[in-house]
mmCIF file of C-alpha atoms in Angstrom:
data_model
loop_
_atom_site.group_PDB
_atom_site.id
_atom_site.type_symbol
_atom_site.label_atom_id
_atom_site.label_comp_id
_atom_site.label_asym_id
_atom_site.label_seq_id
_atom_site.Cartn_x
_atom_site.Cartn_y
_atom_site.Cartn_z
ATOM 1 C CA UNK A 4 29.318 30.713 -26.209
ATOM 2 C CA UNK A 5 29.623 28.423 -23.657
ATOM 3 C CA UNK A 6 28.380 30.752 -20.688
ATOM 4 C CA UNK A 7 25.190 31.283 -22.983
ATOM 5 C CA UNK A 8 24.617 27.545 -23.073
ATOM 6 C CA UNK A 9 25.272 27.315 -19.269
ATOM 7 C CA UNK A 10 22.421 29.879 -18.554
ATOM 8 C CA UNK A 11 19.730 27.474 -19.690
ATOM 9 C CA UNK A 12 19.382 24.304 -17.713
ATOM 10 C CA UNK A 13 17.815 22.253 -20.612
ATOM 11 C CA UNK A 14 20.804 23.140 -22.781
ATOM 12 C CA UNK A 15 23.195 22.194 -20.120
ATOM 13 C CA UNK A 16 21.557 18.782 -19.937
ATOM 14 C CA UNK A 17 22.022 18.384 -23.782
ATOM 15 C CA UNK A 18 25.664 19.827 -23.528
ATOM 16 C CA UNK A 19 27.305 18.596 -20.403
ATOM 17 C CA UNK A 20 27.400 15.289 -19.133
ATOM 18 C CA UNK A 21 29.065 15.067 -15.601
ATOM 19 C CA UNK A 22 30.494 11.643 -14.262
ATOM 20 C CA UNK A 23 31.232 11.506 -10.302
ATOM 21 C CA UNK A 24 33.122 9.074 -8.292
ATOM 22 C CA UNK A 25 31.159 7.220 -5.566
ATOM 23 C CA UNK A 26 32.461 9.655 -2.899
ATOM 24 C CA UNK A 27 31.430 12.601 -5.100
ATOM 25 C CA UNK A 28 35.195 14.166 -4.732
ATOM 26 C CA UNK A 29 36.147 13.731 -8.438
ATOM 27 C CA UNK A 30 34.400 14.248 -11.637
ATOM 28 C CA UNK A 31 34.827 13.889 -15.281
ATOM 29 C CA UNK A 32 33.130 16.431 -17.584
ATOM 30 C CA UNK A 33 32.062 15.737 -21.309
ATOM 31 C CA UNK A 34 31.462 19.093 -22.833
ATOM 32 C CA UNK A 35 30.508 19.572 -26.463
ATOM 33 C CA UNK A 36 32.093 16.224 -27.266
ATOM 34 C CA UNK A 37 35.354 16.879 -25.377
ATOM 35 C CA UNK A 38 36.853 15.271 -22.275
ATOM 36 C CA UNK A 39 38.074 17.708 -19.883
ATOM 37 C CA UNK A 40 39.512 17.398 -16.433
ATOM 38 C CA UNK A 41 37.708 20.038 -14.567
ATOM 39 C CA UNK A 42 39.263 23.060 -12.457
ATOM 40 C CA UNK A 43 37.261 22.652 -9.430
ATOM 41 C CA UNK A 44 37.858 26.628 -8.792
ATOM 42 C CA UNK A 45 37.173 27.717 -12.324
ATOM 43 C CA UNK A 46 33.884 29.814 -12.968
ATOM 44 C CA UNK A 47 33.150 27.220 -15.770
ATOM 45 C CA UNK A 48 33.403 24.283 -13.572
ATOM 46 C CA UNK A 49 31.561 25.835 -10.700
ATOM 47 C CA UNK A 50 28.727 26.677 -12.986
ATOM 48 C CA UNK A 51 28.600 23.119 -14.456
ATOM 49 C CA UNK A 52 28.509 21.695 -10.938
ATOM 50 C CA UNK A 53 25.785 24.261 -9.912
ATOM 51 C CA UNK A 54 23.621 23.565 -12.571
ATOM 52 C CA UNK A 55 24.043 19.870 -12.682
ATOM 53 C CA UNK A 56 22.824 20.114 -8.767
ATOM 54 C CA UNK A 57 19.786 21.920 -9.731
ATOM 55 C CA UNK A 58 18.837 19.439 -12.621
ATOM 56 C CA UNK A 59 19.378 16.439 -10.326
ATOM 57 C CA UNK A 60 17.128 18.162 -7.691
ATOM 58 C CA UNK A 61 14.506 18.894 -10.344
ATOM 59 C CA UNK A 62 14.755 15.212 -11.351
ATOM 60 C CA UNK A 63 14.341 14.213 -7.636
ATOM 61 C CA UNK A 64 10.998 15.888 -7.524
ATOM 62 C CA UNK A 65 9.500 13.811 -10.667
ATOM 63 C CA UNK A 66 11.322 10.477 -9.661
ATOM 64 C CA UNK A 67 11.261 10.010 -5.779
ATOM 65 C CA UNK A 68 7.986 8.404 -4.453
ATOM 66 C CA UNK A 69 7.241 10.413 -1.356
ATOM 67 C CA UNK A 70 8.197 13.730 0.298
ATOM 68 C CA UNK A 71 10.550 12.167 2.632
ATOM 69 C CA UNK A 72 12.654 10.411 0.217
ATOM 70 C CA UNK A 73 12.893 13.913 -1.918
ATOM 71 C CA UNK A 74 14.241 15.482 1.134
ATOM 72 C CA UNK A 75 16.691 13.002 2.097
ATOM 73 C CA UNK A 76 18.004 12.699 -1.485
ATOM 74 C CA UNK A 77 18.138 16.660 -1.936
ATOM 75 C CA UNK A 78 20.038 16.735 1.514
ATOM 76 C CA UNK A 79 22.754 14.210 0.462
ATOM 77 C CA UNK A 80 23.218 16.201 -2.854
ATOM 78 C CA UNK A 81 23.468 19.476 -1.193
ATOM 79 C CA UNK A 82 25.994 18.047 1.527
ATOM 80 C CA UNK A 83 28.059 16.470 -1.679
ATOM 81 C CA UNK A 84 28.185 19.918 -3.353
ATOM 82 C CA UNK A 85 28.966 21.998 -0.584
ATOM 83 C CA UNK A 86 31.341 19.584 1.140
ATOM 84 C CA UNK A 87 29.252 20.844 4.001
ATOM 85 C CA UNK A 88 29.690 19.912 7.791
ATOM 86 C CA UNK A 89 25.986 20.168 7.954
ATOM 87 C CA UNK A 90 22.806 20.195 5.979
ATOM 88 C CA UNK A 91 19.652 20.554 7.378
ATOM 89 C CA UNK A 92 16.120 20.728 5.905
ATOM 90 C CA UNK A 93 13.567 21.629 8.533
ATOM 91 C CA UNK A 94 9.713 21.997 7.717
ATOM 92 C CA UNK A 95 7.746 23.692 10.241
ATOM 93 C CA UNK A 96 4.365 24.749 11.482
ATOM 94 C CA UNK A 97 5.073 28.368 12.424
ATOM 95 C CA UNK A 98 1.818 29.143 14.439
ATOM 96 C CA UNK A 99 2.522 26.109 16.747
ATOM 97 C CA UNK A 100 6.397 27.051 16.632
ATOM 98 C CA UNK A 101 6.932 23.126 15.857
ATOM 99 C CA UNK A 102 9.252 21.331 13.497
ATOM 100 C CA UNK A 103 7.179 18.772 11.676
ATOM 101 C CA UNK A 104 9.890 17.259 9.592
ATOM 102 C CA UNK A 105 13.673 17.429 9.786
ATOM 103 C CA UNK A 106 16.362 16.098 7.480
ATOM 104 C CA UNK A 107 19.897 16.338 8.890
ATOM 105 C CA UNK A 108 22.838 15.355 6.338
ATOM 106 C CA UNK A 109 20.826 12.686 4.684
ATOM 107 C CA UNK A 110 19.127 11.309 7.675
ATOM 108 C CA UNK A 111 15.343 11.743 8.685
ATOM 109 C CA UNK A 112 15.088 12.576 12.363
ATOM 110 C CA UNK A 113 12.437 11.400 14.502
ATOM 111 C CA UNK A 114 10.863 13.665 17.261
ATOM 112 C CA UNK A 115 13.146 12.780 19.950
ATOM 113 C CA UNK A 116 16.154 13.270 17.496
ATOM 114 C CA UNK A 117 14.496 16.754 16.562
ATOM 115 C CA UNK A 118 14.356 18.084 20.186
ATOM 116 C CA UNK A 119 17.927 16.881 20.717
ATOM 117 C CA UNK A 120 19.532 18.193 17.326
ATOM 118 C CA UNK A 121 17.175 21.336 17.030
ATOM 119 C CA UNK A 122 16.154 22.430 20.356
ATOM 120 C CA UNK A 123 13.744 25.225 20.536
ATOM 121 C CA UNK A 124 16.461 27.990 21.951
ATOM 122 C CA UNK A 125 18.648 27.193 18.840
ATOM 123 C CA UNK A 126 16.405 26.651 16.142
ATOM 124 C CA UNK A 127 13.444 29.030 16.756
ATOM 125 C CA UNK A 128 15.645 31.696 18.766
ATOM 126 C CA UNK A 129 18.590 31.437 16.240
ATOM 127 C CA UNK A 130 19.440 32.169 12.766
ATOM 128 C CA UNK A 131 16.523 29.736 11.447
ATOM 129 C CA UNK A 132 14.164 31.518 13.446
ATOM 130 C CA UNK A 133 15.280 34.772 11.921
ATOM 131 C CA UNK A 134 14.759 33.577 8.342
ATOM 132 C CA UNK A 135 11.237 32.249 9.259
ATOM 133 C CA UNK A 136 10.283 35.464 10.843
ATOM 134 C CA UNK A 137 11.668 37.867 8.136
ATOM 135 C CA UNK A 138 11.360 35.469 5.346
ATOM 136 C CA UNK A 139 14.753 36.712 4.251
ATOM 137 C CA UNK A 140 18.106 34.682 3.673
ATOM 138 C CA UNK A 141 20.340 34.623 6.608
ATOM 139 C CA UNK A 142 24.214 34.567 6.001
ATOM 140 C CA UNK A 143 26.484 34.586 8.956
ATOM 141 C CA UNK A 144 30.141 34.242 8.436
ATOM 142 C CA UNK A 145 32.741 32.291 10.782
ATOM 143 C CA UNK A 146 34.214 33.672 13.784
ATOM 144 C CA UNK A 147 31.828 36.993 13.826
ATOM 145 C CA UNK A 148 29.306 37.484 16.634
ATOM 146 C CA UNK A 149 25.978 37.784 14.990
ATOM 147 C CA UNK A 150 23.063 39.622 17.082
ATOM 148 C CA UNK A 151 20.442 37.398 15.368
ATOM 149 C CA UNK A 152 21.547 34.482 17.477
ATOM 150 C CA UNK A 153 20.960 33.900 21.136
ATOM 151 C CA UNK A 154 23.992 33.347 23.429
ATOM 152 C CA UNK A 155 22.989 29.770 23.649
ATOM 153 C CA UNK A 156 22.955 29.282 19.933
ATOM 154 C CA UNK A 157 26.366 31.257 19.672
ATOM 155 C CA UNK A 158 27.654 28.659 22.248
ATOM 156 C CA UNK A 159 26.550 25.744 20.668
ATOM 157 C CA UNK A 160 27.965 26.713 17.234
ATOM 158 C CA UNK A 161 31.293 27.441 18.914
ATOM 159 C CA UNK A 162 31.057 23.940 20.635
ATOM 160 C CA UNK A 163 30.278 22.308 17.335
ATOM 161 C CA UNK A 164 33.217 24.234 15.723
ATOM 162 C CA UNK A 165 30.601 25.634 13.168
ATOM 163 C CA UNK A 166 31.824 28.205 10.632
ATOM 164 C CA UNK A 167 29.816 30.236 8.084
ATOM 165 C CA UNK A 168 26.189 29.700 8.071
ATOM 166 C CA UNK A 169 23.427 30.114 5.259
ATOM 167 C CA UNK A 170 19.837 29.849 6.206
ATOM 168 C CA UNK A 171 17.415 30.242 3.625
ATOM 169 C CA UNK A 172 13.445 30.080 4.254
ATOM 170 C CA UNK A 173 11.573 27.683 2.059
ATOM 171 C CA UNK A 174 8.480 29.915 0.971
ATOM 172 C CA UNK A 175 5.227 28.499 -0.658
ATOM 173 C CA UNK A 176 3.786 31.888 -1.233
ATOM 174 C CA UNK A 177 2.437 33.520 1.112
ATOM 175 C CA UNK A 178 3.760 31.350 3.720
ATOM 176 C CA UNK A 179 7.169 30.229 5.060
ATOM 177 C CA UNK A 180 7.085 26.340 5.262
ATOM 178 C CA UNK A 181 10.596 25.677 6.358
ATOM 179 C CA UNK A 182 14.373 26.354 6.322
ATOM 180 C CA UNK A 183 17.320 25.110 4.282
ATOM 181 C CA UNK A 184 20.426 25.364 6.272
ATOM 182 C CA UNK A 185 23.843 25.012 4.992
ATOM 183 C CA UNK A 186 26.895 25.078 7.716
ATOM 184 C CA UNK A 187 30.551 25.147 7.106
ATOM 185 C CA UNK A 188 33.133 23.786 9.469
ATOM 186 C CA UNK A 189 35.469 26.310 11.215
ATOM 187 C CA UNK A 190 38.374 25.035 9.088
ATOM 188 C CA UNK A 191 36.699 25.722 5.723
ATOM 189 C CA UNK A 192 36.448 29.062 3.970
ATOM 190 C CA UNK A 193 33.437 31.236 4.278
ATOM 191 C CA UNK A 194 30.811 30.627 1.865
ATOM 192 C CA UNK A 195 30.283 33.066 -1.026
ATOM 193 C CA UNK A 196 27.689 34.721 -2.987
ATOM 194 C CA UNK A 197 27.465 31.648 -5.350
ATOM 195 C CA UNK A 198 27.100 29.434 -2.549
ATOM 196 C CA UNK A 199 24.392 31.638 -1.128
ATOM 197 C CA UNK A 200 22.801 31.999 -4.691
ATOM 198 C CA UNK A 201 22.712 28.225 -5.050
ATOM 199 C CA UNK A 202 21.277 27.376 -1.819
ATOM 200 C CA UNK A 203 18.449 29.880 -2.338
ATOM 201 C CA UNK A 204 17.670 28.216 -5.810
ATOM 202 C CA UNK A 205 17.597 25.076 -4.054
ATOM 203 C CA UNK A 206 15.091 26.111 -1.338
ATOM 204 C CA UNK A 207 12.894 27.295 -4.021
ATOM 205 C CA UNK A 208 12.909 24.144 -5.563
ATOM 206 C CA UNK A 209 12.163 22.363 -2.485
ATOM 207 C CA UNK A 210 9.145 24.647 -2.226
ATOM 208 C CA UNK A 211 8.167 23.524 -5.435
ATOM 209 C CA UNK A 212 8.703 19.792 -4.299
ATOM 210 C CA UNK A 213 6.384 20.458 -1.280
ATOM 211 C CA UNK A 214 3.540 21.736 -3.586
ATOM 212 C CA UNK A 215 4.038 18.611 -5.948
ATOM 213 C CA UNK A 216 3.963 16.154 -3.104
ATOM 214 C CA UNK A 217 0.987 17.811 -1.384
ATOM 215 C CA UNK A 218 -1.079 17.756 -4.815
ATOM 216 C CA UNK A 219 0.127 14.147 -5.289
ATOM 217 C CA UNK A 220 -1.060 13.093 -1.714
ATOM 218 C CA UNK A 221 -4.228 14.995 -2.175
ATOM 219 C CA UNK A 222 -4.817 13.172 -5.686
ATOM 220 C CA UNK A 223 -4.185 9.822 -4.121
ATOM 221 C CA UNK A 224 -6.259 10.506 -1.188
ATOM 222 C CA UNK A 225 -9.464 11.451 -3.473
ATOM 223 C CA UNK A 226 -8.608 8.143 -5.602
ATOM 224 C CA UNK A 227 -8.632 5.902 -2.427
ATOM 225 C CA UNK A 228 -11.139 7.556 -0.502
ATOM 226 C CA UNK A 229 -15.010 7.384 -0.617
ATOM 227 C CA UNK A 230 -16.217 10.983 -0.654
ATOM 228 C CA UNK A 231 -19.677 10.598 1.269
ATOM 229 C CA UNK A 232 -17.963 8.686 4.320
ATOM 230 C CA UNK A 233 -14.343 9.741 4.066
ATOM 231 C CA UNK A 234 -13.575 6.086 4.702
ATOM 232 C CA UNK A 235 -11.300 4.149 2.327
ATOM 233 C CA UNK A 236 -13.232 2.995 -0.971
ATOM 234 C CA UNK A 237 -13.656 -0.701 -1.483
ATOM 235 C CA UNK A 238 -10.609 -0.971 -4.075
ATOM 236 C CA UNK A 239 -7.983 0.678 -1.681
ATOM 237 C CA UNK A 240 -9.507 -1.093 1.412
ATOM 238 C CA UNK A 241 -9.256 -4.528 -0.162
ATOM 239 C CA UNK A 242 -5.623 -3.670 -1.169
ATOM 240 C CA UNK A 243 -4.724 -2.823 2.392
ATOM 241 C CA UNK A 244 -6.608 -5.982 3.531
ATOM 242 C CA UNK A 245 -4.593 -8.376 1.415
ATOM 243 C CA UNK A 246 -1.319 -6.552 2.669
ATOM 244 C CA UNK A 247 -2.359 -7.436 6.092
ATOM 245 C CA UNK A 248 -3.186 -10.974 5.324
ATOM 246 C CA UNK A 249 0.148 -11.405 3.889
ATOM 247 C CA UNK A 250 1.922 -9.929 7.012
ATOM 248 C CA UNK A 251 -0.158 -12.384 9.014
ATOM 249 C CA UNK A 252 1.067 -15.266 6.891
ATOM 250 C CA UNK A 253 4.704 -13.986 7.647
ATOM 251 C CA UNK A 254 4.166 -14.042 11.426
ATOM 252 C CA UNK A 255 2.521 -10.650 11.740
ATOM 253 C CA UNK A 256 -0.060 -9.801 14.482
ATOM 254 C CA UNK A 257 -3.532 -11.813 13.984
ATOM 255 C CA UNK A 258 -6.268 -9.655 12.511
ATOM 256 C CA UNK A 259 -10.084 -10.103 12.388
ATOM 257 C CA UNK A 260 -12.751 -8.270 10.201
ATOM 258 C CA UNK A 261 -16.369 -7.528 10.855
ATOM 259 C CA UNK A 262 -18.809 -6.388 8.243
ATOM 260 C CA UNK A 263 -21.421 -3.759 8.875
ATOM 261 C CA UNK A 264 -24.773 -3.388 7.289
ATOM 262 C CA UNK A 265 -27.504 -0.642 7.932
ATOM 263 C CA UNK A 266 -30.623 -2.494 8.729
ATOM 264 C CA UNK A 267 -33.638 -1.524 6.436
ATOM 265 C CA UNK A 268 -31.578 1.188 4.547
ATOM 266 C CA UNK A 269 -33.657 0.850 1.580
ATOM 267 C CA UNK A 270 -36.813 1.957 3.376
ATOM 268 C CA UNK A 271 -35.056 4.945 4.798
ATOM 269 C CA UNK A 272 -34.028 5.938 1.332
ATOM 270 C CA UNK A 273 -37.591 5.453 0.111
ATOM 271 C CA UNK A 274 -39.157 7.451 2.999
ATOM 272 C CA UNK A 275 -36.838 10.301 3.467
ATOM 273 C CA UNK A 276 -34.723 10.483 0.167
ATOM 274 C CA UNK A 277 -31.380 10.453 -1.123
ATOM 275 C CA UNK A 278 -30.150 13.598 0.825
ATOM 276 C CA UNK A 279 -31.067 12.192 4.328
ATOM 277 C CA UNK A 280 -29.649 8.958 3.247
ATOM 278 C CA UNK A 281 -26.293 10.537 2.502
ATOM 279 C CA UNK A 282 -26.436 12.331 5.867
ATOM 280 C CA UNK A 283 -26.902 9.200 7.606
ATOM 281 C CA UNK A 284 -23.890 7.560 5.634
ATOM 282 C CA UNK A 285 -21.696 10.478 6.643
ATOM 283 C CA UNK A 286 -22.429 10.216 10.285
ATOM 284 C CA UNK A 287 -22.097 6.129 10.010
ATOM 285 C CA UNK A 288 -18.264 7.047 8.739
ATOM 286 C CA UNK A 289 -17.752 9.223 11.791
ATOM 287 C CA UNK A 290 -19.240 6.737 14.219
ATOM 288 C CA UNK A 291 -17.176 3.719 12.803
ATOM 289 C CA UNK A 292 -13.982 6.129 12.985
ATOM 290 C CA UNK A 293 -14.636 6.675 16.773
ATOM 291 C CA UNK A 294 -15.042 3.043 17.417
ATOM 292 C CA UNK A 295 -11.701 2.626 16.019
ATOM 293 C CA UNK A 296 -9.974 5.427 17.663
ATOM 294 C CA UNK A 297 -6.961 4.196 19.638
ATOM 295 C CA UNK A 298 -7.091 0.861 18.070
ATOM 296 C CA UNK A 299 -4.919 -0.573 14.966
ATOM 297 C CA UNK A 300 -6.910 -1.288 12.183
ATOM 298 C CA UNK A 301 -8.656 -0.129 8.790
ATOM 299 C CA UNK A 302 -11.965 1.004 7.834
ATOM 300 C CA UNK A 303 -13.750 0.859 4.372
ATOM 301 C CA UNK A 304 -17.005 1.280 2.748
ATOM 302 C CA UNK A 305 -17.627 -1.731 0.456
ATOM 303 C CA UNK A 306 -21.171 -0.897 -0.999
ATOM 304 C CA UNK A 307 -23.829 1.699 -0.571
ATOM 305 C CA UNK A 308 -24.592 0.799 3.169
ATOM 306 C CA UNK A 309 -22.085 -1.900 3.848
ATOM 307 C CA UNK A 310 -18.913 -1.180 5.744
ATOM 308 C CA UNK A 311 -16.047 -3.389 6.656
ATOM 309 C CA UNK A 312 -13.657 -2.984 9.842
ATOM 310 C CA UNK A 313 -10.309 -4.546 10.119
ATOM 311 C CA UNK A 314 -8.679 -5.126 13.578
ATOM 312 C CA UNK A 315 -5.361 -6.029 14.714
ATOM 313 C CA UNK A 316 -6.577 -8.122 17.561
ATOM 314 C CA UNK A 317 -5.526 -11.388 19.365
ATOM 315 C CA UNK A 318 -8.711 -13.423 19.346
ATOM 316 C CA UNK A 319 -12.474 -13.803 18.439
ATOM 317 C CA UNK A 320 -13.839 -12.818 21.705
ATOM 318 C CA UNK A 321 -11.963 -9.577 21.701
ATOM 319 C CA UNK A 322 -12.926 -8.825 18.291
ATOM 320 C CA UNK A 323 -16.529 -9.515 19.333
ATOM 321 C CA UNK A 324 -16.476 -7.023 21.957
ATOM 322 C CA UNK A 325 -15.199 -4.354 19.352
ATOM 323 C CA UNK A 326 -18.060 -5.366 16.993
ATOM 324 C CA UNK A 327 -20.774 -4.910 19.903
ATOM 325 C CA UNK A 328 -19.477 -1.647 21.087
ATOM 326 C CA UNK A 329 -19.371 -0.387 17.390
ATOM 327 C CA UNK A 330 -23.245 -1.571 17.238
ATOM 328 C CA UNK A 331 -24.192 0.037 20.468
ATOM 329 C CA UNK A 332 -22.284 3.352 19.384
ATOM 330 C CA UNK A 333 -24.404 3.276 16.213
ATOM 331 C CA UNK A 334 -27.833 2.148 17.623
ATOM 332 C CA UNK A 335 -27.853 4.180 20.942
ATOM 333 C CA UNK A 336 -27.422 7.567 19.600
ATOM 334 C CA UNK A 337 -29.841 9.263 17.058
ATOM 335 C CA UNK A 338 -28.884 10.357 13.590
ATOM 336 C CA UNK A 339 -29.632 13.725 12.249
ATOM 337 C CA UNK A 340 -30.245 15.167 9.096
ATOM 338 C CA UNK A 341 -31.755 18.991 9.363
ATOM 339 C CA UNK A 342 -34.618 18.681 11.366
ATOM 340 C CA UNK A 343 -35.117 14.958 11.404
ATOM 341 C CA UNK A 344 -34.021 12.792 14.051
ATOM 342 C CA UNK A 345 -33.412 9.120 13.101
ATOM 343 C CA UNK A 346 -32.846 5.922 14.908
ATOM 344 C CA UNK A 347 -30.278 3.724 12.870
ATOM 345 C CA UNK A 348 -29.289 0.123 13.697
ATOM 346 C CA UNK A 349 -26.812 -2.290 12.103
ATOM 347 C CA UNK A 350 -26.279 -5.912 11.810
ATOM 348 C CA UNK A 351 -22.745 -7.203 12.180
ATOM 349 C CA UNK A 352 -20.869 -10.531 11.016
ATOM 350 C CA UNK A 353 -17.385 -11.123 12.220
ATOM 351 C CA UNK A 354 -14.656 -13.578 11.342
ATOM 352 C CA UNK A 355 -11.105 -13.707 13.318
ATOM 353 C CA UNK A 356 -8.498 -15.316 10.991
ATOM 354 C CA UNK A 357 -7.771 -17.815 13.907
ATOM 355 C CA UNK A 358 -11.332 -19.144 13.332
ATOM 356 C CA UNK A 359 -10.325 -20.625 10.021
ATOM 357 C CA UNK A 360 -6.583 -21.623 10.353
ATOM 358 C CA UNK A 361 -3.220 -20.014 9.400
ATOM 359 C CA UNK A 362 -3.734 -20.970 5.827
ATOM 360 C CA UNK A 363 -6.910 -18.944 5.392
ATOM 361 C CA UNK A 364 -7.242 -16.617 2.292
ATOM 362 C CA UNK A 365 -8.772 -12.970 2.542
ATOM 363 C CA UNK A 366 -11.556 -14.434 0.081
ATOM 364 C CA UNK A 367 -12.465 -17.072 2.901
ATOM 365 C CA UNK A 368 -12.447 -14.834 5.598
ATOM 366 C CA UNK A 369 -14.861 -12.058 3.811
ATOM 367 C CA UNK A 370 -16.976 -14.959 2.923
ATOM 368 C CA UNK A 371 -17.434 -16.054 6.673
ATOM 369 C CA UNK A 372 -17.985 -12.511 7.823
ATOM 370 C CA UNK A 373 -20.344 -12.164 5.231
ATOM 371 C CA UNK A 374 -22.178 -15.382 6.096
ATOM 372 C CA UNK A 375 -22.287 -14.331 9.665
ATOM 373 C CA UNK A 376 -23.792 -11.120 8.464
ATOM 374 C CA UNK A 377 -26.716 -12.684 6.731
ATOM 375 C CA UNK A 378 -27.548 -15.026 9.894
ATOM 376 C CA UNK A 379 -27.648 -11.727 11.785
ATOM 377 C CA UNK A 380 -30.124 -10.256 9.436
ATOM 378 C CA UNK A 381 -32.172 -13.437 9.088
ATOM 379 C CA UNK A 382 -32.309 -13.748 13.008
ATOM 380 C CA UNK A 383 -34.032 -10.255 13.835
ATOM 381 C CA UNK A 384 -31.198 -7.831 12.719
ATOM 382 C CA UNK A 385 -29.666 -5.271 15.014
ATOM 383 C CA UNK A 386 -26.997 -7.891 16.378
ATOM 384 C CA UNK A 387 -23.342 -9.160 16.357
ATOM 385 C CA UNK A 388 -22.846 -12.849 14.705
ATOM 386 C CA UNK A 389 -21.942 -15.096 15.850
ATOM 387 C CA UNK A 390 -23.460 -14.635 19.335
ATOM 388 C CA UNK A 391 -21.120 -14.592 22.421
ATOM 389 C CA UNK A 392 -19.830 -18.210 23.678
ATOM 390 C CA UNK A 393 -21.049 -19.711 20.299
#
């Protein structure tokens, strides 16, 4: 009867409650209303702990707010469950032979740490590379030569006193997205078929997690992005801008903004139509992105033909130089829509936070930039306001 219940994760959730000690070494199991001291080696207890782990990983997919946090939490749970020497979750770009994301024992590695902990000759030419190439789970017992490893990989394993190893490819069909690796130390017993099964199941759950967070990210991008220009939409841009202003008030780097308005855009629409206007707006987004390349800042579309640029920059004159470069990048290169070649110019109003004092609000800064924009338009358009040295 119990075995039948344990086969179903949801039934297990209702029937079994496991309370773990803080270090995860001891647990109290409540089963069908009875308190049971678990036998760590019994099939029943093993199945309880396995299914509890599966349920916890499933919950992590739904409750964690980012892919990184999900992978870190899963890695920690795996290490606790297996009492493992190492648990590594590595996400890869197979065509480029690049590790894009790596978690080692619950710690996220940066690029330099990835190169140090997972060098190419160990990862790609070792058991992980074999699992990626074949798409199959790799099991390597301790103290036995393995033809799937290079001599360097085997030597590293010996130096680190690594025992049995399981490497499971993380597959989001049809592509391998990464690997889940569980390593025991040399003084631990070899992992068994139950361990391999649970590692394989967790790898499948990680693949589901990857799809979930990719869809979540795509959805958020759609919600926060203006589809015509591929810039931040007004709502999200203003949210980012408010966060930047709060950071400045807390001693962060100074910022400035400039508002960009396409000159005579209404006439362009009336003369050439909405399709041509859309092409111009799309290219305008591209030009603005180019102007901010290698610069710290954010871009947003505020209205039909009005855009805003936020720059992390020290003073007013430096901000004005960027705004002027942006204006020239737009006005000196033609825009294209089918066979049409169009000249487009913009008026720009700028405001640096230092112009208004440390206690300035976002609303005041935006109002000042908008006022400067109106002056630029009223004084002949196709210019940045205020003028240099004014």
